[in-house]
């Protein structure tokens, strides 16, 4: 992906990784449109950063259809889609209480990007240099015990990215997968201060440097994600799995009552 001159739609960019990349992409000469479900958050971002904004709830298919049509109508030059919105919930599958969290995670993390890509696929193929930037995770490659559905959704995003890249070959559309490691954001309670997670600015700076230096990359892998990303290839998967899950609140609690 070219690092400048794009018009980039980031649904789920009101904070965290999406916002950190949005400010840096804007500084590199891109027009950035932030999508989010909080009008107050969008207004504050427009005032502070001058982003264009669009209301969207990526759990709601009608909202995706309406917001995508609005973006394409207001910004016909929009050539980069970054389905960033994601949720990560702790689940304990030893009792059925996990089901609602699991379903909402699949809707947000898998159906959301699929529906967004469907809404943009014809438009993107009409423009040169278009890019779909998917957002997976190191946890697609080695699972965190406390978040079964989240791990599965990110594995799905990884495999979808690899497959649609094959389908878009020969068109104007590239598929680029972000593979963040654990990054200090509000994705889960306490995650923004987790000393084992990568500071957000550090992650965003390294990811931007890779975007700039590797315009033909299929994945943006900062150094810290390679521990997970290549565990299987290196042959130390079992050790990495054990280290990742060494401090695990679920393992330490009894089976919950039904
Ligand atoms: N942080 C990490 O360790 C990490 C690692 C790997 C991958 N990722 C991925 O990176 C992406 C961004 O996460 P983050 O870490 O930056 O977390 P975050 O700070 O919690 O940001 C998540 C963003 O998604 C938005 N969002 C969630 N559900 C939405 C919905 N239904 N409609 C519209 N927007 C919605 C949130 O907006 P609201 O304010 O409306 O909720 C927020 O802007 C996610 O896909 C996540 O899975 C994160």
XYZ file of N, CA and C and ligand atoms in Angstrom:
822
model
N 0.846 -1.194 0.000
C 0.000 0.000 0.000
C 0.879 1.241 0.000
N 0.531 2.208 -0.825
C 1.216 3.487 -0.795
C 0.853 4.201 0.495
N 1.827 4.867 1.103
C 1.582 5.420 2.436
C 0.954 6.819 2.378
N 0.822 7.385 1.207
C 0.304 8.754 1.111
C -0.700 8.891 -0.029
N -1.536 9.929 0.071
C -2.433 10.260 -1.035
C -3.709 9.439 -1.093
N -3.984 8.664 -0.052
C -5.188 7.831 -0.040
C -6.336 8.537 0.690
N -7.525 8.011 0.456
C -8.675 8.376 1.293
C -9.098 7.105 2.009
N -9.017 7.127 3.337
C -9.037 5.903 4.144
C -10.220 5.929 5.105
N -11.057 4.904 5.018
C -12.209 4.776 5.928
C -11.868 3.770 7.019
N -11.945 4.224 8.281
C -11.617 3.360 9.428
C -12.828 3.246 10.351
N -13.734 2.306 10.071
C -14.829 2.073 11.018
C -14.288 1.372 12.261
N -14.536 1.990 13.433
C -13.934 1.474 14.669
C -12.628 2.171 14.966
N -12.519 3.437 14.553
C -11.278 4.190 14.754
C -11.398 5.308 15.775
N -12.387 5.209 16.666
C -12.586 6.324 17.602
C -11.567 6.332 18.734
N -10.866 5.239 18.938
C -9.802 5.204 19.955
C -8.855 4.056 19.611
N -7.878 3.840 20.495
C -7.015 2.676 20.388
C -6.164 2.655 19.125
N -5.974 1.449 18.604
C -5.082 1.262 17.453
C -5.599 2.039 16.244
N -6.922 2.029 16.035
C -7.485 2.737 14.881
C -7.161 4.217 14.919
N -7.355 4.838 16.077
C -7.098 6.276 16.190
C -5.598 6.579 16.096
N -4.785 5.743 16.726
C -3.327 5.969 16.671
C -2.820 5.902 15.225
N -3.338 4.959 14.452
C -2.927 4.879 13.038
C -3.555 6.021 12.232
N -4.788 6.389 12.583
C -5.465 7.463 11.838
C -4.686 8.775 11.907
N -4.225 9.136 13.089
C -3.493 10.407 13.217
C -2.189 10.352 12.422
N -1.546 9.191 12.456
C -0.274 9.069 11.726
C -0.515 9.036 10.211
N -1.569 8.387 9.784
C -1.874 8.356 8.343
C -2.268 9.744 7.841
N -3.004 10.481 8.661
C -3.359 11.851 8.277
C -2.090 12.704 8.126
N -1.152 12.529 9.065
C 0.098 13.304 9.017
C 0.926 12.966 7.778
N 0.713 11.775 7.206
C 1.445 11.359 5.992
C 0.738 11.804 4.720
N -0.316 12.606 4.835
C -0.955 13.132 3.633
C -2.113 12.306 3.118
N -2.761 11.599 4.008
C -3.976 10.863 3.643
C -5.201 11.568 4.227
N -6.322 11.457 3.532
C -7.602 11.895 4.103
C -8.177 10.723 4.879
N -8.550 10.975 6.143
C -9.037 9.884 6.990
C -10.484 10.150 7.399
N -11.302 9.120 7.220
C -12.702 9.166 7.639
C -12.846 8.163 8.786
N -13.241 8.670 9.932
C -13.411 7.789 11.096
C -14.881 7.381 11.206
N -15.110 6.080 11.358
C -16.459 5.580 11.600
C -16.601 5.132 13.039
N -17.734 5.480 13.665
C -17.937 5.060 15.047
C -19.393 5.184 15.429
N -19.721 4.567 16.585
C -21.138 4.585 16.972
C -21.462 5.686 17.964
N -20.447 6.365 18.498
C -20.705 7.439 19.457
C -20.585 8.790 18.758
N -21.725 9.507 18.666
C -21.704 10.820 18.010
C -20.782 11.769 18.756
N -20.801 11.686 20.084
C -19.959 12.597 20.878
C -18.484 12.342 20.580
N -18.098 11.064 20.510
C -16.694 10.741 20.225
C -16.310 11.222 18.829
N -17.204 11.033 17.869
C -16.914 11.461 16.493
C -16.781 12.983 16.423
N -17.689 13.705 17.089
C -17.622 15.171 17.074
C -16.310 15.659 17.689
N -15.905 15.025 18.788
C -14.655 15.432 19.444
C -13.460 15.183 18.523
N -13.480 14.057 17.801
C -12.365 13.747 16.894
C -12.333 14.713 15.711
N -13.520 15.066 15.212
C -13.581 16.026 14.100
C -13.024 17.371 14.552
N -13.396 17.785 15.774
C -12.944 19.085 16.267
C -11.444 19.077 16.533
N -10.950 18.000 17.130
C -9.536 17.976 17.534
C -8.589 17.712 16.368
N -8.998 16.791 15.474
C -8.062 16.351 14.426
C -8.489 16.753 13.016
N -9.726 17.203 12.868
C -10.199 17.545 11.532
C -10.547 16.332 10.690
N -10.763 15.177 11.325
C -11.182 14.002 10.555
C -12.607 14.196 10.045
N -12.894 13.635 8.877
C -14.292 13.434 8.493
C -14.819 12.279 9.342
N -16.114 12.276 9.615
C -16.660 11.216 10.468
C -17.986 10.692 9.911
N -18.267 9.446 10.246
C -19.513 8.800 9.816
C -20.000 7.925 10.965
N -21.295 8.001 11.238
C -21.877 7.127 12.274
C -22.017 5.717 11.715
N -21.552 4.746 12.490
C -21.711 3.346 12.079
C -21.639 2.446 13.299
N -22.547 1.479 13.353
C -22.456 0.397 14.341
C -22.197 -0.863 13.545
N -21.007 -1.407 13.654
C -20.637 -2.529 12.782
C -21.277 -3.855 13.223
N -22.043 -3.839 14.311
C -22.835 -5.040 14.647
C -24.145 -5.071 13.859
N -24.506 -3.946 13.249
C -25.824 -3.793 12.634
C -25.678 -3.743 11.100
N -26.170 -4.763 10.392
C -25.977 -4.786 8.929
C -26.568 -3.569 8.216
N -27.717 -3.077 8.696
C -28.315 -1.903 8.048
C -27.425 -0.670 8.228
N -26.832 -0.550 9.395
C -25.936 0.573 9.654
C -24.702 0.488 8.744
N -24.194 -0.723 8.546
C -23.041 -0.891 7.641
C -23.419 -0.477 6.225
N -24.576 -0.916 5.768
C -25.007 -0.572 4.402
C -25.154 0.944 4.252
N -25.832 1.569 5.218
C -26.081 3.016 5.113
C -24.779 3.809 5.216
N -23.930 3.450 6.182
C -22.691 4.210 6.380
C -21.753 4.040 5.184
N -21.689 2.830 4.633
C -20.802 2.599 3.482
C -21.278 3.418 2.282
N -22.595 3.431 2.046
C -23.137 4.227 0.932
C -22.843 5.711 1.155
N -22.964 6.150 2.402
C -22.682 7.561 2.702
C -21.211 7.895 2.431
N -20.321 7.017 2.851
C -18.883 7.281 2.645
C -18.576 7.343 1.148
N -19.088 6.378 0.399
C -18.786 6.338 -1.043
C -19.391 7.552 -1.758
N -20.568 7.988 -1.293
C -21.212 9.150 -1.928
C -20.461 10.449 -1.592
N -20.067 10.599 -0.305
C -19.383 11.839 0.104
C -17.921 11.851 -0.330
N -17.312 10.655 -0.417
C -15.876 10.562 -0.740
C -15.686 9.527 -1.844
N -16.065 9.864 -3.099
C -15.979 8.850 -4.160
C -14.549 8.365 -4.394
N -13.572 9.114 -3.885
C -12.168 8.698 -4.059
C -11.720 7.737 -2.955
N -12.609 7.354 -2.028
C -12.182 6.474 -0.923
C -11.635 5.162 -1.491
N -10.359 4.876 -1.181
C -9.697 3.720 -1.807
C -9.075 2.752 -0.804
N -9.228 3.056 0.490
C -8.703 2.141 1.508
C -9.776 1.929 2.577
N -10.064 0.664 2.842
C -11.031 0.291 3.880
C -10.282 -0.452 4.989
N -10.463 0.016 6.227
C -9.815 -0.636 7.378
C -10.892 -1.039 8.394
N -11.451 -2.232 8.274
C -12.472 -2.660 9.245
C -11.811 -2.950 10.588
N -11.719 -1.915 11.412
C -10.918 -1.966 12.647
C -11.732 -2.390 13.860
N -13.056 -2.119 13.844
C -13.865 -2.350 15.042
C -13.721 -3.790 15.521
N -13.470 -3.940 16.825
C -13.340 -5.277 17.377
C -13.638 -5.261 18.861
N -14.070 -6.412 19.369
C -14.263 -6.559 20.807
C -13.569 -7.832 21.267
N -13.191 -7.859 22.540
C -12.491 -9.013 23.118
C -13.065 -9.234 24.512
N -13.710 -10.371 24.696
C -14.377 -10.638 25.972
C -13.834 -11.922 26.588
N -13.647 -11.900 27.907
C -13.295 -13.131 28.627
C -14.520 -14.043 28.644
N -14.306 -15.329 28.401
C -15.403 -16.302 28.389
C -14.960 -17.553 29.147
N -15.907 -18.179 29.819
C -15.649 -19.469 30.455
C -16.635 -20.470 29.876
N -16.166 -21.338 29.019
C -17.044 -22.267 28.293
C -17.485 -23.449 29.153
N -17.094 -23.465 30.427
C -17.517 -24.572 31.286
C -18.940 -24.381 31.802
N -19.541 -23.199 31.522
C -20.978 -23.022 31.764
C -21.519 -22.204 30.597
N -22.855 -22.265 30.341
C -23.359 -21.687 29.085
C -23.414 -20.162 29.064
N -23.031 -19.507 30.166
C -23.123 -18.045 30.215
C -22.258 -17.327 29.200
N -21.371 -18.050 28.555
C -20.464 -17.416 27.590
C -21.146 -17.072 26.267
N -22.341 -17.636 26.031
C -22.875 -17.641 24.668
C -23.101 -16.241 24.095
N -23.679 -15.352 24.901
C -23.952 -14.014 24.357
C -22.652 -13.305 23.966
N -21.645 -13.399 24.825
C -20.356 -12.774 24.487
C -19.780 -13.398 23.216
N -19.905 -14.722 23.107
C -19.360 -15.398 21.926
C -20.064 -14.917 20.658
N -21.403 -14.833 20.732
C -22.139 -14.419 19.532
C -21.811 -12.969 19.156
N -21.744 -12.094 20.152
C -21.442 -10.687 19.841
C -20.024 -10.529 19.285
N -19.129 -11.385 19.766
C -17.745 -11.315 19.268
C -17.676 -11.748 17.806
N -18.411 -12.811 17.467
C -18.425 -13.257 16.060
C -19.060 -12.179 15.174
N -20.168 -11.603 15.642
C -20.846 -10.577 14.829
C -19.918 -9.379 14.590
N -19.260 -8.926 15.661
C -18.418 -7.727 15.533
C -17.129 -8.023 14.759
N -16.452 -9.110 15.135
C -15.089 -9.321 14.627
C -15.032 -10.042 13.287
N -16.087 -10.807 12.957
C -16.061 -11.555 11.689
C -17.133 -11.040 10.725
N -18.393 -11.046 11.180
C -19.442 -10.591 10.260
C -19.275 -9.110 9.924
N -18.819 -8.307 10.893
C -18.613 -6.877 10.638
C -17.670 -6.641 9.460
N -16.426 -7.152 9.541
C -15.520 -6.980 8.394
C -16.055 -7.587 7.098
N -16.700 -8.757 7.180
C -17.224 -9.377 5.953
C -18.268 -8.456 5.313
N -19.175 -7.939 6.128
C -20.230 -7.067 5.584
C -19.638 -5.770 5.056
N -18.649 -5.235 5.746
C -18.016 -3.997 5.263
C -17.325 -4.232 3.919
N -16.600 -5.320 3.826
C -15.898 -5.604 2.565
C -16.920 -5.798 1.442
N -18.016 -6.492 1.749
C -19.055 -6.680 0.725
C -19.602 -5.334 0.257
N -19.743 -4.391 1.183
C -20.300 -3.077 0.819
C -19.333 -2.262 -0.027
N -18.038 -2.571 0.043
C -17.031 -1.767 -0.665
C -16.408 -2.474 -1.861
N -16.696 -3.741 -2.051
C -15.899 -4.502 -3.024
C -16.016 -3.947 -4.451
N -17.223 -3.594 -4.875
C -17.371 -3.071 -6.247
C -16.700 -1.711 -6.369
N -16.911 -0.870 -5.381
C -16.309 0.465 -5.419
C -14.783 0.378 -5.465
N -14.200 -0.434 -4.606
C -12.735 -0.493 -4.541
C -12.141 -0.986 -5.859
N -12.822 -1.929 -6.496
C -12.279 -2.450 -7.763
C -12.367 -1.433 -8.904
N -13.107 -0.342 -8.678
C -13.196 0.687 -9.722
C -12.084 1.717 -9.598
N -11.253 1.579 -8.544
C -10.208 2.579 -8.303
C -8.826 1.935 -8.368
N -7.833 2.654 -8.936
C -6.467 2.116 -8.893
C -5.918 2.197 -7.474
N -5.046 1.268 -7.132
C -4.342 1.340 -5.843
C -5.240 1.223 -4.632
N -6.290 0.421 -4.733
C -7.178 0.257 -3.589
C -6.626 -0.819 -2.646
N -6.964 -0.678 -1.357
C -6.462 -1.639 -0.373
C -7.528 -1.934 0.673
N -7.662 -3.209 1.004
C -8.443 -3.638 2.171
C -7.432 -4.008 3.248
N -7.493 -3.299 4.370
C -6.567 -3.568 5.477
C -7.341 -4.302 6.567
N -7.139 -5.605 6.672
C -7.833 -6.370 7.701
C -7.065 -6.284 9.023
N -7.775 -6.589 10.114
C -7.142 -6.473 11.434
C -7.271 -7.811 12.149
N -6.194 -8.566 12.147
C -6.174 -9.864 12.826
C -5.501 -9.697 14.180
N -4.654 -10.631 14.568
C -4.011 -10.588 15.895
C -2.990 -11.713 15.978
N -2.001 -11.537 16.832
C -1.096 -12.647 17.142
C -1.858 -13.838 17.711
N -3.007 -13.560 18.355
C -3.803 -14.637 18.960
C -4.502 -15.500 17.911
N -4.427 -15.115 16.641
C -4.888 -16.002 15.571
C -3.971 -17.217 15.461
N -2.761 -17.097 16.010
C -1.736 -18.120 15.790
C -1.427 -18.956 17.025
N -1.598 -18.350 18.215
C -1.471 -19.081 19.486
C -2.587 -18.555 20.388
N -3.465 -19.423 20.909
C -4.654 -18.921 21.609
C -4.412 -18.554 23.070
N -5.093 -17.488 23.475
C -5.170 -17.109 24.883
C -6.376 -17.835 25.479
N -6.138 -18.607 26.533
C -7.177 -19.494 27.077
C -8.454 -18.749 27.487
N -8.311 -17.520 27.938
C -9.451 -16.795 28.507
C -10.387 -16.228 27.423
N -9.978 -16.218 26.164
C -10.790 -15.581 25.110
C -10.982 -16.502 23.899
N -11.674 -17.640 24.082
C -11.779 -18.616 22.977
C -12.368 -18.034 21.693
N -13.489 -17.317 21.807
C -14.125 -16.842 20.577
C -13.290 -15.756 19.914
N -12.706 -14.888 20.719
C -11.842 -13.852 20.140
C -10.715 -14.499 19.320
N -10.040 -15.478 19.905
C -8.945 -16.137 19.174
C -9.457 -16.698 17.841
N -10.646 -17.338 17.916
C -11.207 -17.961 16.710
C -11.571 -16.910 15.663
N -12.099 -15.771 16.119
C -12.476 -14.746 15.132
C -11.235 -14.189 14.435
N -10.153 -14.052 15.176
C -8.948 -13.482 14.555
C -8.278 -14.510 13.622
N -8.398 -15.795 13.982
C -7.924 -16.830 13.045
C -8.758 -16.776 11.765
N -10.062 -16.539 11.918
C -10.929 -16.430 10.738
C -10.516 -15.229 9.881
N -10.251 -14.103 10.517
C -9.837 -12.908 9.755
C -8.520 -13.188 9.014
N -7.616 -13.883 9.687
C -6.334 -14.214 9.035
C -6.575 -15.068 7.790
N -7.384 -16.107 7.950
C -7.583 -17.016 6.807
C -8.379 -16.337 5.693
N -9.384 -15.537 6.086
C -10.135 -14.782 5.073
C -9.196 -13.859 4.298
N -8.301 -13.191 5.008
C -7.383 -12.251 4.351
C -6.547 -12.973 3.307
N -6.033 -14.151 3.713
C -5.190 -14.900 2.769
C -5.995 -15.339 1.554
N -7.259 -15.690 1.777
C -8.062 -16.229 0.676
C -8.560 -15.128 -0.259
N -9.034 -14.021 0.311
C -9.536 -12.983 -0.602
C -8.370 -12.314 -1.337
N -7.172 -12.367 -0.742
C -6.004 -11.860 -1.482
C -5.835 -12.645 -2.782
N -6.057 -13.937 -2.710
C -5.978 -14.764 -3.929
C -7.059 -14.348 -4.918
N -8.273 -14.074 -4.415
C -9.368 -13.720 -5.319
C -9.158 -12.349 -5.959
N -8.587 -11.399 -5.203
C -8.404 -10.047 -5.749
C -7.140 -9.934 -6.615
N -6.328 -10.976 -6.657
C -5.127 -10.922 -7.505
C -5.560 -10.618 -8.931
N -4.878 -9.680 -9.558
C -5.258 -9.314 -10.921
C -6.274 -8.185 -10.973
N -6.788 -7.772 -9.831
C -7.642 -6.579 -9.773
C -6.805 -5.430 -9.205
N -7.455 -4.285 -9.003
C -6.743 -3.129 -8.441
C -6.646 -3.196 -6.922
N -7.192 -4.254 -6.320
C -7.325 -4.285 -4.858
C -6.256 -5.178 -4.222
N -5.517 -4.603 -3.260
C -4.580 -5.387 -2.450
C -5.227 -5.682 -1.106
N -4.786 -6.759 -0.496
C -5.274 -7.108 0.843
C -4.074 -7.145 1.783
N -4.136 -6.311 2.810
C -3.036 -6.172 3.763
C -3.582 -6.501 5.148
N -2.884 -7.349 5.870
C -3.375 -7.796 7.181
C -2.502 -7.195 8.283
N -3.119 -6.463 9.197
C -2.408 -6.030 10.404
C -2.443 -7.184 11.395
N -1.293 -7.469 11.993
C -1.219 -8.567 12.971
C -0.660 -8.006 14.280
N -1.479 -7.259 15.026
C -0.911 -6.643 16.231
C -0.599 -7.686 17.303
N 0.446 -7.412 18.099
C 0.644 -8.191 19.324
C -0.294 -7.614 20.381
N -0.120 -7.972 21.629
C -0.878 -7.332 22.704
C -0.426 -5.867 22.790
N -1.394 -4.953 22.669
C -1.109 -3.513 22.644
C -1.962 -2.840 23.718
N -1.393 -1.872 24.409
C -2.113 -1.205 25.515
C -3.236 -0.319 24.974
N -4.455 -0.880 24.979
C -5.661 -0.139 24.591
C -6.775 -0.538 25.561
N -7.969 -0.001 25.319
C -9.112 -0.329 26.186
C -9.891 -1.543 25.682
N -9.235 -2.394 24.908
C -9.909 -3.559 24.334
C -10.503 -4.464 25.409
N -9.806 -4.593 26.531
C -10.335 -5.330 27.692
C -10.053 -4.498 28.938
N -10.825 -4.700 30.001
C -10.555 -3.942 31.228
C -9.109 -4.148 31.705
N -8.428 -3.050 31.969
C -7.058 -3.113 32.480
C -5.995 -3.296 31.421
N -6.410 -3.530 30.186
C -5.435 -3.814 29.130
C -4.560 -2.595 28.811
N -5.127 -1.401 29.014
C -4.379 -0.180 28.656
C -3.205 0.085 29.597
N -3.189 -0.605 30.744
C -2.050 -0.437 31.660
C -1.291 -1.747 31.864
N -1.598 -2.762 31.072
C -0.940 -4.065 31.210
C 0.546 -3.922 30.840
N 1.436 -4.163 31.796
C 2.863 -3.972 31.507
C 3.402 -4.966 30.475
N 2.673 -6.080 30.252
C 3.131 -7.054 29.253
C 2.706 -6.664 27.832
N 1.801 -5.684 27.725
C 1.334 -5.256 26.397
C 2.236 -4.129 25.879
N 2.270 -3.994 24.572
C 3.128 -2.985 23.932
C 2.469 -1.611 24.060
N 3.231 -0.573 24.444
C 2.641 0.768 24.469
C 2.067 1.136 23.096
N 0.893 1.772 23.113
C 0.161 2.040 21.875
C 0.985 2.867 20.877
N 1.619 3.940 21.347
C 2.375 4.795 20.412
C 3.542 4.024 19.791
N 4.173 3.175 20.636
C 5.293 2.369 20.121
C 4.793 1.445 19.004
N 3.638 0.796 19.247
C 3.075 -0.091 18.223
C 2.759 0.685 16.941
N 2.070 1.819 17.102
C 1.632 2.563 15.917
C 2.839 3.088 15.127
N 3.872 3.541 15.834
C 5.073 4.037 15.127
C 5.753 2.908 14.343
N 5.883 1.745 14.983
C 6.554 0.622 14.297
C 5.708 0.127 13.124
N 4.389 0.066 13.316
C 3.511 -0.380 12.225
C 3.586 0.600 11.052
N 3.608 1.891 11.338
C 3.699 2.891 10.255
C 5.025 2.767 9.519
N 6.104 2.554 10.265
C 7.416 2.413 9.622
C 7.411 1.206 8.685
N 6.762 0.132 9.095
C 6.682 -1.061 8.238
C 5.806 -0.793 7.019
N 4.688 -0.096 7.235
C 3.815 0.255 6.102
C 4.601 1.043 5.058
N 5.451 1.928 5.542
C 6.211 2.797 4.640
C 7.337 2.040 3.937
N 8.013 1.163 4.689
C 9.191 0.501 4.123
C 8.839 -0.769 3.347
N 7.604 -1.289 3.548
C 7.224 -2.547 2.882
C 5.905 -2.356 2.133
N 5.907 -1.551 1.049
C 4.642 -1.242 0.374
C 3.951 -2.463 -0.220
N 4.692 -3.567 -0.432
C 4.075 -4.761 -1.015
C 3.833 -5.875 -0.001
N 3.972 -5.559 1.291
C 3.811 -6.594 2.326
C 2.394 -7.154 2.317
N 2.258 -8.410 2.683
C 0.945 -9.015 2.902
C 0.491 -8.838 4.342
N 1.459 -8.761 5.254
C 1.132 -8.601 6.677
C 2.043 -7.542 7.278
N 1.481 -6.782 8.230
C 2.297 -5.856 9.011
C 2.548 -6.521 10.358
N 3.787 -6.997 10.518
C 4.161 -7.734 11.725
C 5.250 -6.958 12.450
N 4.904 -6.311 13.568
C 5.951 -5.689 14.378
C 6.742 -6.814 15.043
N 7.948 -6.471 15.502
C 8.836 -7.515 16.047
C 8.141 -8.323 17.145
N 7.371 -7.633 18.030
C 6.823 -8.317 19.204
C 5.768 -9.352 18.873
N 5.219 -9.344 17.668
C 4.193 -10.345 17.368
C 4.798 -11.641 16.821
N 6.069 -11.583 16.451
C 6.665 -12.762 15.810
C 6.772 -13.957 16.765
N 6.841 -13.673 18.067
C 6.829 -14.724 19.093
C 5.606 -15.629 18.905
N 4.447 -15.019 18.659
C 3.214 -15.782 18.434
C 3.077 -16.205 16.972
N 3.343 -15.283 16.069
C 3.067 -15.504 14.640
C 3.827 -16.708 14.086
N 5.058 -16.906 14.597
C 5.897 -17.960 14.007
C 6.189 -19.104 14.970
N 5.397 -19.229 16.048
C 5.651 -20.299 17.021
C 5.607 -21.679 16.347
N 4.584 -21.884 15.547
C 4.431 -23.199 14.907
C 5.589 -23.461 13.931
N 5.938 -22.425 13.177
C 7.021 -22.571 12.197
C 8.351 -22.853 12.901
N 8.579 -22.161 14.022
C 9.837 -22.362 14.759
C 9.880 -23.721 15.445
N 8.680 -24.273 15.745
C 8.622 -25.553 16.440
C 8.544 -25.413 17.949
N 8.301 -24.174 18.455
C 8.199 -24.014 19.918
C 6.768 -23.648 20.333
N 5.789 -24.119 19.572
C 4.385 -23.774 19.823
C 3.967 -24.128 21.257
N 4.298 -25.332 21.738
C 3.844 -25.745 23.074
C 4.419 -24.847 24.165
N 5.681 -24.462 24.019
C 6.290 -23.568 25.012
C 5.643 -22.187 24.962
N 5.402 -21.672 23.739
C 4.783 -20.349 23.598
C 3.363 -20.378 24.175
N 2.632 -21.458 23.895
C 1.268 -21.608 24.440
C 1.302 -21.564 25.975
N 2.272 -22.253 26.562
C 2.379 -22.288 28.029
C 2.760 -20.916 28.576
N 3.692 -20.247 27.939
C 4.113 -18.917 28.423
C 2.954 -17.935 28.312
N 2.254 -17.955 27.167
C 1.140 -17.017 26.946
C 0.058 -17.191 28.004
N -0.151 -18.430 28.446
C -1.255 -18.718 29.360
C -0.792 -18.983 30.788
N 0.432 -18.528 31.105
C 1.003 -18.831 32.425
C 0.204 -18.193 33.550
N -0.267 -16.979 33.343
C -1.115 -16.354 34.364
C -2.519 -16.278 33.791
N -3.374 -17.177 34.250
C -4.676 -17.343 33.611
C -5.776 -17.382 34.664
N -6.617 -16.330 34.701
C -7.653 -16.298 35.734
C -8.637 -17.459 35.627
N -8.866 -17.989 34.435
C -9.846 -19.071 34.290
C -9.314 -20.366 34.901
N -8.046 -20.652 34.652
C -7.476 -21.890 35.181
C -7.533 -21.904 36.709
N -7.477 -20.707 37.308
C -7.409 -20.619 38.768
C -8.782 -20.646 39.438
N -9.864 -20.617 38.660
C -11.192 -20.578 39.276
C -11.910 -21.913 39.085
N -12.799 -22.265 40.031
C -13.546 -23.522 39.876
C -14.552 -23.420 38.736
N -15.053 -24.578 38.270
C -16.088 -24.579 37.229
C -17.300 -23.802 37.750
N -17.780 -22.802 36.978
C -18.899 -22.011 37.478
C -20.193 -22.818 37.544
N -21.100 -22.418 38.458
C -22.389 -23.090 38.580
C -23.230 -22.820 37.341
N -24.064 -23.795 36.951
C -24.939 -23.601 35.792
C -26.213 -22.910 36.194
N -5.058 -4.053 21.639
C -4.636 -5.273 21.337
O -3.940 -5.926 22.132
C -4.981 -5.860 19.989
C -4.209 -6.936 19.541
C -4.538 -7.510 18.320
C -5.582 -7.026 17.560
N -6.317 -5.955 18.030
C -7.438 -5.504 17.219
O -7.318 -4.128 16.944
C -8.625 -3.586 16.710
C -8.783 -2.325 17.527
O -8.770 -2.672 18.900
P -8.098 -1.763 20.023
O -7.099 -2.573 20.703
O -7.716 -0.457 19.461
O -9.337 -1.647 21.051
P -10.227 -0.412 21.521
O -9.392 0.684 22.038
O -11.251 -1.027 22.411
O -10.914 0.091 20.169
C -11.936 -0.642 19.580
C -12.651 0.265 18.620
O -13.683 -0.496 17.990
C -14.885 0.241 18.113
N -16.043 -0.635 18.065
C -16.279 -1.760 18.767
N -17.468 -2.270 18.449
C -18.000 -1.443 17.507
C -19.216 -1.433 16.783
N -20.161 -2.374 16.955
N -19.422 -0.436 15.902
C -18.510 0.533 15.722
N -17.335 0.589 16.367
C -17.090 -0.401 17.268
C -14.769 0.977 19.431
O -15.705 2.032 19.508
P -16.771 2.170 20.705
O -16.246 3.264 21.573
O -18.049 2.542 20.019
O -16.848 0.856 21.414
C -13.317 1.445 19.320
O -13.221 2.580 18.506
C -9.625 -4.688 17.098
O -10.076 -5.337 15.922
C -8.782 -5.631 17.924
O -9.267 -6.945 17.899
C -6.022 -5.365 19.219
